[in-house]
């Protein structure tokens, strides 16, 4: 798989707003949308890995699961253990019990459904559980379990891109429909569930198939190049605006979520080192942060959670100031 520095830059663009949102930085009221960007990127990368190996007759389900485990679990277990070790010094007994239940749900890749029964992600008590943010990892882990099986089944009928693309598009539309419908009835369940988040991962998968099958190709024709540049700039603006315009009251995931998701989709499709946006995202500083993004995502939330719990005697603005001040420590 060819390395694309702009994808790591896009990861940086996703994780920074998430950290600022959890710090309480009001200007990034929609920073949580960074998780949706991660979903699209994951769908793109995982699909590219799987279909490239399937079409080369090199794909092994066991090897795939092993690589995913090596990528995800060491850092996750490390952060979980550190969080548990610190807990007796900050948490009361009931909170430690909740943390223990969280750890069990994480170990069986089901923390998203555990937290659905426990915590509204957007209420003022969400930071009282130091591992709440692992819900998104559970969604991805569940996706990693089922999605390769779908692709293997599809290629049994013949290794044709149109079969894969059609099936992915169908799953995407069904999931989007479920997301929109359920968000208006049970927003928390829609927020945490795999079947209402799958469409975001599928959007990334669609980008992967379009690029891998050469349905989308870089063009050197000046007119099309200008159109691509304009599309990329608009997509980047929409993505950045989503981080600031979305709020906790935005019906999410839903139709509004299409804004950042489709913006990410177009950036993945058309950004490269010959485009302005691709060059911008490929800047060394952003790429570095992007390479750290998984660790940054894992470690920042327990730190912020313990700050909220330990300094509960001061007001929210003062706690936000502390969180912003220690961002360099998080890095």
GROMACS .gro file of C-alpha atoms in nm:
model
  331
    1UNK     CA    1   0.000   0.000   0.000
    2UNK     CA    2   0.148   0.333  -0.108
    3UNK     CA    3   0.213   0.573   0.179
    4UNK     CA    4   0.018   0.899   0.166
    5UNK     CA    5   0.148   1.168   0.399
    6UNK     CA    6  -0.170   1.372   0.351
    7UNK     CA    7  -0.368   1.096   0.525
    8UNK     CA    8  -0.152   1.135   0.836
    9UNK     CA    9  -0.205   1.509   0.809
   10UNK     CA   10  -0.578   1.442   0.798
   11UNK     CA   11  -0.543   1.234   1.114
   12UNK     CA   12  -0.381   1.533   1.283
   13UNK     CA   13  -0.669   1.749   1.168
   14UNK     CA   14  -0.903   1.501   1.335
   15UNK     CA   15  -0.731   1.452   1.670
   16UNK     CA   16  -0.653   1.816   1.753
   17UNK     CA   17  -1.021   1.928   1.757
   18UNK     CA   18  -1.113   1.621   1.966
   19UNK     CA   19  -0.855   1.718   2.229
   20UNK     CA   20  -0.968   2.082   2.227
   21UNK     CA   21  -1.334   1.976   2.253
   22UNK     CA   22  -1.266   1.755   2.553
   23UNK     CA   23  -1.066   2.035   2.713
   24UNK     CA   24  -1.382   2.246   2.711
   25UNK     CA   25  -1.254   2.492   2.451
   26UNK     CA   26  -1.582   2.656   2.345
   27UNK     CA   27  -1.467   2.753   1.995
   28UNK     CA   28  -1.435   2.379   1.916
   29UNK     CA   29  -1.786   2.280   2.020
   30UNK     CA   30  -1.793   2.035   1.729
   31UNK     CA   31  -1.448   1.891   1.790
   32UNK     CA   32  -1.606   1.552   1.854
   33UNK     CA   33  -1.657   1.531   1.477
   34UNK     CA   34  -1.288   1.440   1.460
   35UNK     CA   35  -1.393   1.086   1.553
   36UNK     CA   36  -1.609   1.072   1.238
   37UNK     CA   37  -1.304   1.172   1.035
   38UNK     CA   38  -1.114   0.884   1.195
   39UNK     CA   39  -1.392   0.644   1.097
   40UNK     CA   40  -1.372   0.747   0.731
   41UNK     CA   41  -0.992   0.718   0.731
   42UNK     CA   42  -1.011   0.374   0.895
   43UNK     CA   43  -1.262   0.254   0.638
   44UNK     CA   44  -1.035   0.372   0.359
   45UNK     CA   45  -0.713   0.222   0.496
   46UNK     CA   46  -0.855  -0.113   0.604
   47UNK     CA   47  -1.040  -0.165   0.277
   48UNK     CA   48  -0.728  -0.084   0.076
   49UNK     CA   49  -0.524  -0.334   0.277
   50UNK     CA   50  -0.783  -0.610   0.246
   51UNK     CA   51  -0.874  -0.579  -0.123
   52UNK     CA   52  -0.511  -0.539  -0.230
   53UNK     CA   53  -0.423  -0.865  -0.052
   54UNK     CA   54  -0.735  -1.045  -0.175
   55UNK     CA   55  -0.667  -0.952  -0.536
   56UNK     CA   56  -0.307  -1.069  -0.496
   57UNK     CA   57  -0.423  -1.396  -0.329
   58UNK     CA   58  -0.224  -1.303  -0.018
   59UNK     CA   59  -0.503  -1.230   0.228
   60UNK     CA   60  -0.512  -1.423   0.555
   61UNK     CA   61  -0.786  -1.355   0.806
   62UNK     CA   62  -0.566  -1.467   1.096
   63UNK     CA   63  -0.280  -1.243   0.985
   64UNK     CA   64  -0.520  -0.952   0.941
   65UNK     CA   65  -0.659  -0.989   1.293
   66UNK     CA   66  -0.307  -1.028   1.432
   67UNK     CA   67  -0.189  -0.706   1.265
   68UNK     CA   68  -0.490  -0.518   1.393
   69UNK     CA   69  -0.429  -0.651   1.745
   70UNK     CA   70  -0.063  -0.547   1.730
   71UNK     CA   71  -0.167  -0.202   1.611
   72UNK     CA   72  -0.445  -0.136   1.861
   73UNK     CA   73  -0.405  -0.342   2.178
   74UNK     CA   74  -0.060  -0.260   2.325
   75UNK     CA   75  -0.123   0.114   2.355
   76UNK     CA   76  -0.484   0.056   2.464
   77UNK     CA   77  -0.382  -0.187   2.737
   78UNK     CA   78  -0.100   0.042   2.850
   79UNK     CA   79  -0.331   0.341   2.890
   80UNK     CA   80  -0.597   0.125   3.058
   81UNK     CA   81  -0.346  -0.012   3.310
   82UNK     CA   82  -0.202   0.333   3.389
   83UNK     CA   83  -0.556   0.467   3.432
   84UNK     CA   84  -0.636   0.181   3.670
   85UNK     CA   85  -0.317   0.230   3.874
   86UNK     CA   86  -0.392   0.600   3.928
   87UNK     CA   87  -0.762   0.546   4.004
   88UNK     CA   88  -0.736   0.469   4.383
   89UNK     CA   89  -0.571   0.807   4.438
   90UNK     CA   90  -0.848   1.005   4.266
   91UNK     CA   91  -1.166   0.800   4.237
   92UNK     CA   92  -1.409   0.690   4.508
   93UNK     CA   93  -1.507   0.324   4.541
   94UNK     CA   94  -1.816   0.346   4.318
   95UNK     CA   95  -1.618   0.515   4.042
   96UNK     CA   96  -1.347   0.249   4.066
   97UNK     CA   97  -1.617  -0.015   4.027
   98UNK     CA   98  -1.746   0.164   3.714
   99UNK     CA   99  -1.390   0.180   3.582
  100UNK     CA  100  -1.352  -0.195   3.638
  101UNK     CA  101  -1.670  -0.261   3.440
  102UNK     CA  102  -1.539  -0.032   3.167
  103UNK     CA  103  -1.216  -0.231   3.150
  104UNK     CA  104  -1.408  -0.556   3.113
  105UNK     CA  105  -1.621  -0.412   2.832
  106UNK     CA  106  -1.304  -0.287   2.660
  107UNK     CA  107  -1.147  -0.633   2.681
  108UNK     CA  108  -1.443  -0.787   2.494
  109UNK     CA  109  -1.461  -0.502   2.236
  110UNK     CA  110  -1.804  -0.389   2.358
  111UNK     CA  111  -1.735  -0.065   2.546
  112UNK     CA  112  -1.957   0.132   2.306
  113UNK     CA  113  -2.265  -0.062   2.418
  114UNK     CA  114  -2.158  -0.056   2.783
  115UNK     CA  115  -2.129   0.322   2.777
  116UNK     CA  116  -2.462   0.349   2.599
  117UNK     CA  117  -2.624   0.200   2.908
  118UNK     CA  118  -2.423   0.421   3.143
  119UNK     CA  119  -2.339   0.767   3.008
  120UNK     CA  120  -2.472   1.032   2.771
  121UNK     CA  121  -2.156   1.137   2.586
  122UNK     CA  122  -2.261   1.502   2.585
  123UNK     CA  123  -2.373   1.550   2.943
  124UNK     CA  124  -2.166   1.722   3.210
  125UNK     CA  125  -2.078   1.391   3.380
  126UNK     CA  126  -1.923   1.227   3.073
  127UNK     CA  127  -1.568   1.306   3.185
  128UNK     CA  128  -1.622   1.121   3.512
  129UNK     CA  129  -1.536   0.793   3.339
  130UNK     CA  130  -1.170   0.806   3.229
  131UNK     CA  131  -1.218   0.548   2.952
  132UNK     CA  132  -1.538   0.672   2.789
  133UNK     CA  133  -1.351   0.760   2.470
  134UNK     CA  134  -1.280   0.393   2.401
  135UNK     CA  135  -1.634   0.359   2.264
  136UNK     CA  136  -1.501   0.462   1.922
  137UNK     CA  137  -1.229   0.196   1.934
  138UNK     CA  138  -1.496  -0.066   2.006
  139UNK     CA  139  -1.687   0.045   1.695
  140UNK     CA  140  -1.373   0.007   1.485
  141UNK     CA  141  -1.285  -0.329   1.640
  142UNK     CA  142  -1.633  -0.462   1.563
  143UNK     CA  143  -1.594  -0.333   1.209
  144UNK     CA  144  -1.259  -0.514   1.179
  145UNK     CA  145  -1.427  -0.840   1.280
  146UNK     CA  146  -1.717  -0.832   1.033
  147UNK     CA  147  -1.597  -0.632   0.734
  148UNK     CA  148  -1.322  -0.870   0.613
  149UNK     CA  149  -1.576  -1.153   0.620
  150UNK     CA  150  -1.805  -0.948   0.395
  151UNK     CA  151  -1.527  -0.881   0.145
  152UNK     CA  152  -1.421  -1.246   0.143
  153UNK     CA  153  -1.781  -1.353   0.078
  154UNK     CA  154  -1.818  -1.099  -0.204
  155UNK     CA  155  -1.502  -1.211  -0.383
  156UNK     CA  156  -1.627  -1.571  -0.381
  157UNK     CA  157  -1.858  -1.461  -0.661
  158UNK     CA  158  -1.564  -1.325  -0.860
  159UNK     CA  159  -1.299  -1.063  -0.801
  160UNK     CA  160  -1.482  -0.776  -0.960
  161UNK     CA  161  -1.472  -0.425  -0.818
  162UNK     CA  162  -1.832  -0.354  -0.914
  163UNK     CA  163  -1.957  -0.633  -0.684
  164UNK     CA  164  -1.759  -0.496  -0.392
  165UNK     CA  165  -1.857  -0.135  -0.462
  166UNK     CA  166  -2.227  -0.218  -0.496
  167UNK     CA  167  -2.237  -0.416  -0.171
  168UNK     CA  168  -2.048  -0.150   0.022
  169UNK     CA  169  -2.280   0.120  -0.114
  170UNK     CA  170  -2.586  -0.083  -0.008
  171UNK     CA  171  -2.451  -0.131   0.345
  172UNK     CA  172  -2.365   0.241   0.355
  173UNK     CA  173  -2.716   0.351   0.257
  174UNK     CA  174  -2.886   0.111   0.500
  175UNK     CA  175  -2.662   0.226   0.783
  176UNK     CA  176  -2.717   0.594   0.701
  177UNK     CA  177  -3.093   0.538   0.700
  178UNK     CA  178  -3.072   0.363   1.037
  179UNK     CA  179  -2.856   0.645   1.172
  180UNK     CA  180  -3.095   0.920   1.066
  181UNK     CA  181  -3.405   0.737   1.186
  182UNK     CA  182  -3.261   0.624   1.519
  183UNK     CA  183  -3.097   0.957   1.603
  184UNK     CA  184  -3.439   1.122   1.627
  185UNK     CA  185  -3.574   0.843   1.850
  186UNK     CA  186  -3.279   0.731   2.064
  187UNK     CA  187  -2.984   0.960   2.005
  188UNK     CA  188  -2.752   0.784   2.251
  189UNK     CA  189  -2.801   0.444   2.089
  190UNK     CA  190  -2.742   0.596   1.745
  191UNK     CA  191  -2.428   0.768   1.872
  192UNK     CA  192  -2.264   0.455   2.014
  193UNK     CA  193  -2.378   0.176   1.781
  194UNK     CA  194  -2.188   0.001   1.504
  195UNK     CA  195  -2.485  -0.025   1.269
  196UNK     CA  196  -2.547   0.351   1.284
  197UNK     CA  197  -2.178   0.434   1.243
  198UNK     CA  198  -2.095   0.177   0.975
  199UNK     CA  199  -2.189   0.416   0.694
  200UNK     CA  200  -1.901   0.647   0.790
  201UNK     CA  201  -1.656   0.358   0.764
  202UNK     CA  202  -1.825   0.252   0.439
  203UNK     CA  203  -1.770   0.599   0.291
  204UNK     CA  204  -1.399   0.545   0.346
  205UNK     CA  205  -1.430   0.196   0.195
  206UNK     CA  206  -1.597   0.343  -0.116
  207UNK     CA  207  -1.307   0.587  -0.155
  208UNK     CA  208  -1.066   0.295  -0.129
  209UNK     CA  209  -1.238   0.090  -0.403
  210UNK     CA  210  -1.269   0.392  -0.633
  211UNK     CA  211  -0.898   0.465  -0.602
  212UNK     CA  212  -0.775   0.105  -0.606
  213UNK     CA  213  -0.981   0.020  -0.914
  214UNK     CA  214  -0.860   0.341  -1.084
  215UNK     CA  215  -1.216   0.471  -1.118
  216UNK     CA  216  -1.072   0.798  -0.987
  217UNK     CA  217  -0.743   0.896  -1.146
  218UNK     CA  218  -0.517   1.200  -1.103
  219UNK     CA  219  -0.544   1.428  -1.403
  220UNK     CA  220  -0.294   1.675  -1.544
  221UNK     CA  221  -0.548   1.864  -1.751
  222UNK     CA  222  -0.552   2.221  -1.624
  223UNK     CA  223  -0.932   2.262  -1.618
  224UNK     CA  224  -0.989   1.947  -1.415
  225UNK     CA  225  -0.693   2.029  -1.192
  226UNK     CA  226  -0.847   2.366  -1.104
  227UNK     CA  227  -1.182   2.199  -1.032
  228UNK     CA  228  -1.006   1.948  -0.806
  229UNK     CA  229  -0.830   2.229  -0.621
  230UNK     CA  230  -1.156   2.416  -0.566
  231UNK     CA  231  -1.332   2.096  -0.449
  232UNK     CA  232  -1.049   2.023  -0.206
  233UNK     CA  233  -1.050   2.376  -0.065
  234UNK     CA  234  -1.427   2.367  -0.017
  235UNK     CA  235  -1.399   2.025   0.150
  236UNK     CA  236  -1.129   2.147   0.385
  237UNK     CA  237  -1.334   2.456   0.475
  238UNK     CA  238  -1.643   2.245   0.543
  239UNK     CA  239  -1.440   2.012   0.762
  240UNK     CA  240  -1.290   2.297   0.963
  241UNK     CA  241  -1.628   2.468   0.998
  242UNK     CA  242  -1.781   2.144   1.126
  243UNK     CA  243  -1.540   2.152   1.421
  244UNK     CA  244  -1.671   2.494   1.522
  245UNK     CA  245  -2.036   2.496   1.408
  246UNK     CA  246  -2.148   2.157   1.541
  247UNK     CA  247  -2.261   2.162   1.904
  248UNK     CA  248  -2.381   1.912   2.161
  249UNK     CA  249  -2.739   1.980   2.043
  250UNK     CA  250  -2.664   1.892   1.679
  251UNK     CA  251  -2.851   1.576   1.577
  252UNK     CA  252  -2.549   1.352   1.538
  253UNK     CA  253  -2.492   1.112   1.375
  254UNK     CA  254  -2.741   1.216   1.109
  255UNK     CA  255  -2.774   1.408   0.788
  256UNK     CA  256  -2.561   1.693   0.925
  257UNK     CA  257  -2.280   1.441   0.976
  258UNK     CA  258  -2.263   1.407   0.599
  259UNK     CA  259  -2.082   1.742   0.592
  260UNK     CA  260  -1.756   1.638   0.761
  261UNK     CA  261  -1.780   1.279   0.635
  262UNK     CA  262  -1.816   1.375   0.268
  263UNK     CA  263  -1.552   1.646   0.307
  264UNK     CA  264  -1.312   1.379   0.434
  265UNK     CA  265  -1.419   1.152   0.147
  266UNK     CA  266  -1.328   1.410  -0.118
  267UNK     CA  267  -0.998   1.493   0.050
  268UNK     CA  268  -0.902   1.124   0.049
  269UNK     CA  269  -1.005   1.092  -0.316
  270UNK     CA  270  -0.839   1.397  -0.463
  271UNK     CA  271  -0.566   1.523  -0.228
  272UNK     CA  272  -0.208   1.445  -0.323
  273UNK     CA  273   0.129   1.615  -0.301
  274UNK     CA  274   0.060   1.804  -0.624
  275UNK     CA  275  -0.248   1.974  -0.479
  276UNK     CA  276  -0.245   2.267  -0.237
  277UNK     CA  277  -0.455   2.089   0.026
  278UNK     CA  278  -0.248   1.772  -0.011
  279UNK     CA  279   0.073   1.971   0.034
  280UNK     CA  280  -0.075   2.148   0.335
  281UNK     CA  281  -0.183   1.823   0.500
  282UNK     CA  282   0.152   1.667   0.413
  283UNK     CA  283   0.345   1.927   0.613
  284UNK     CA  284   0.596   1.762   0.846
  285UNK     CA  285   0.437   1.903   1.163
  286UNK     CA  286   0.091   1.772   1.077
  287UNK     CA  287   0.227   1.437   0.963
  288UNK     CA  288   0.414   1.400   1.293
  289UNK     CA  289   0.098   1.471   1.493
  290UNK     CA  290  -0.094   1.235   1.266
  291UNK     CA  291   0.152   0.955   1.339
  292UNK     CA  292   0.096   1.019   1.710
  293UNK     CA  293  -0.281   1.061   1.675
  294UNK     CA  294  -0.383   0.721   1.812
  295UNK     CA  295  -0.169   0.763   2.124
  296UNK     CA  296  -0.282   1.123   2.167
  297UNK     CA  297  -0.645   1.014   2.143
  298UNK     CA  298  -0.593   0.738   2.399
  299UNK     CA  299  -0.401   0.935   2.661
  300UNK     CA  300  -0.571   1.275   2.664
  301UNK     CA  301  -0.912   1.163   2.790
  302UNK     CA  302  -0.803   0.990   3.114
  303UNK     CA  303  -0.586   1.292   3.198
  304UNK     CA  304  -0.875   1.532   3.141
  305UNK     CA  305  -1.112   1.306   3.331
  306UNK     CA  306  -0.887   1.295   3.636
  307UNK     CA  307  -0.846   1.672   3.622
  308UNK     CA  308  -1.225   1.716   3.626
  309UNK     CA  309  -1.263   1.476   3.916
  310UNK     CA  310  -0.968   1.596   4.124
  311UNK     CA  311  -1.038   1.968   4.071
  312UNK     CA  312  -1.416   1.947   4.104
  313UNK     CA  313  -1.405   2.230   4.360
  314UNK     CA  314  -1.309   2.490   4.095
  315UNK     CA  315  -1.531   2.613   3.812
  316UNK     CA  316  -1.541   2.478   3.457
  317UNK     CA  317  -1.348   2.767   3.303
  318UNK     CA  318  -1.061   2.718   3.548
  319UNK     CA  319  -1.049   2.345   3.473
  320UNK     CA  320  -1.048   2.423   3.099
  321UNK     CA  321  -0.752   2.654   3.153
  322UNK     CA  322  -0.563   2.375   3.330
  323UNK     CA  323  -0.642   2.129   3.048
  324UNK     CA  324  -0.527   2.365   2.775
  325UNK     CA  325  -0.210   2.442   2.970
  326UNK     CA  326  -0.114   2.074   2.994
  327UNK     CA  327  -0.167   1.994   2.623
  328UNK     CA  328   0.214   1.998   2.576
  329UNK     CA  329   0.235   1.735   2.855
  330UNK     CA  330  -0.017   1.521   2.666
  331UNK     CA  331   0.202   1.541   2.356
   0.00000   0.00000   0.00000
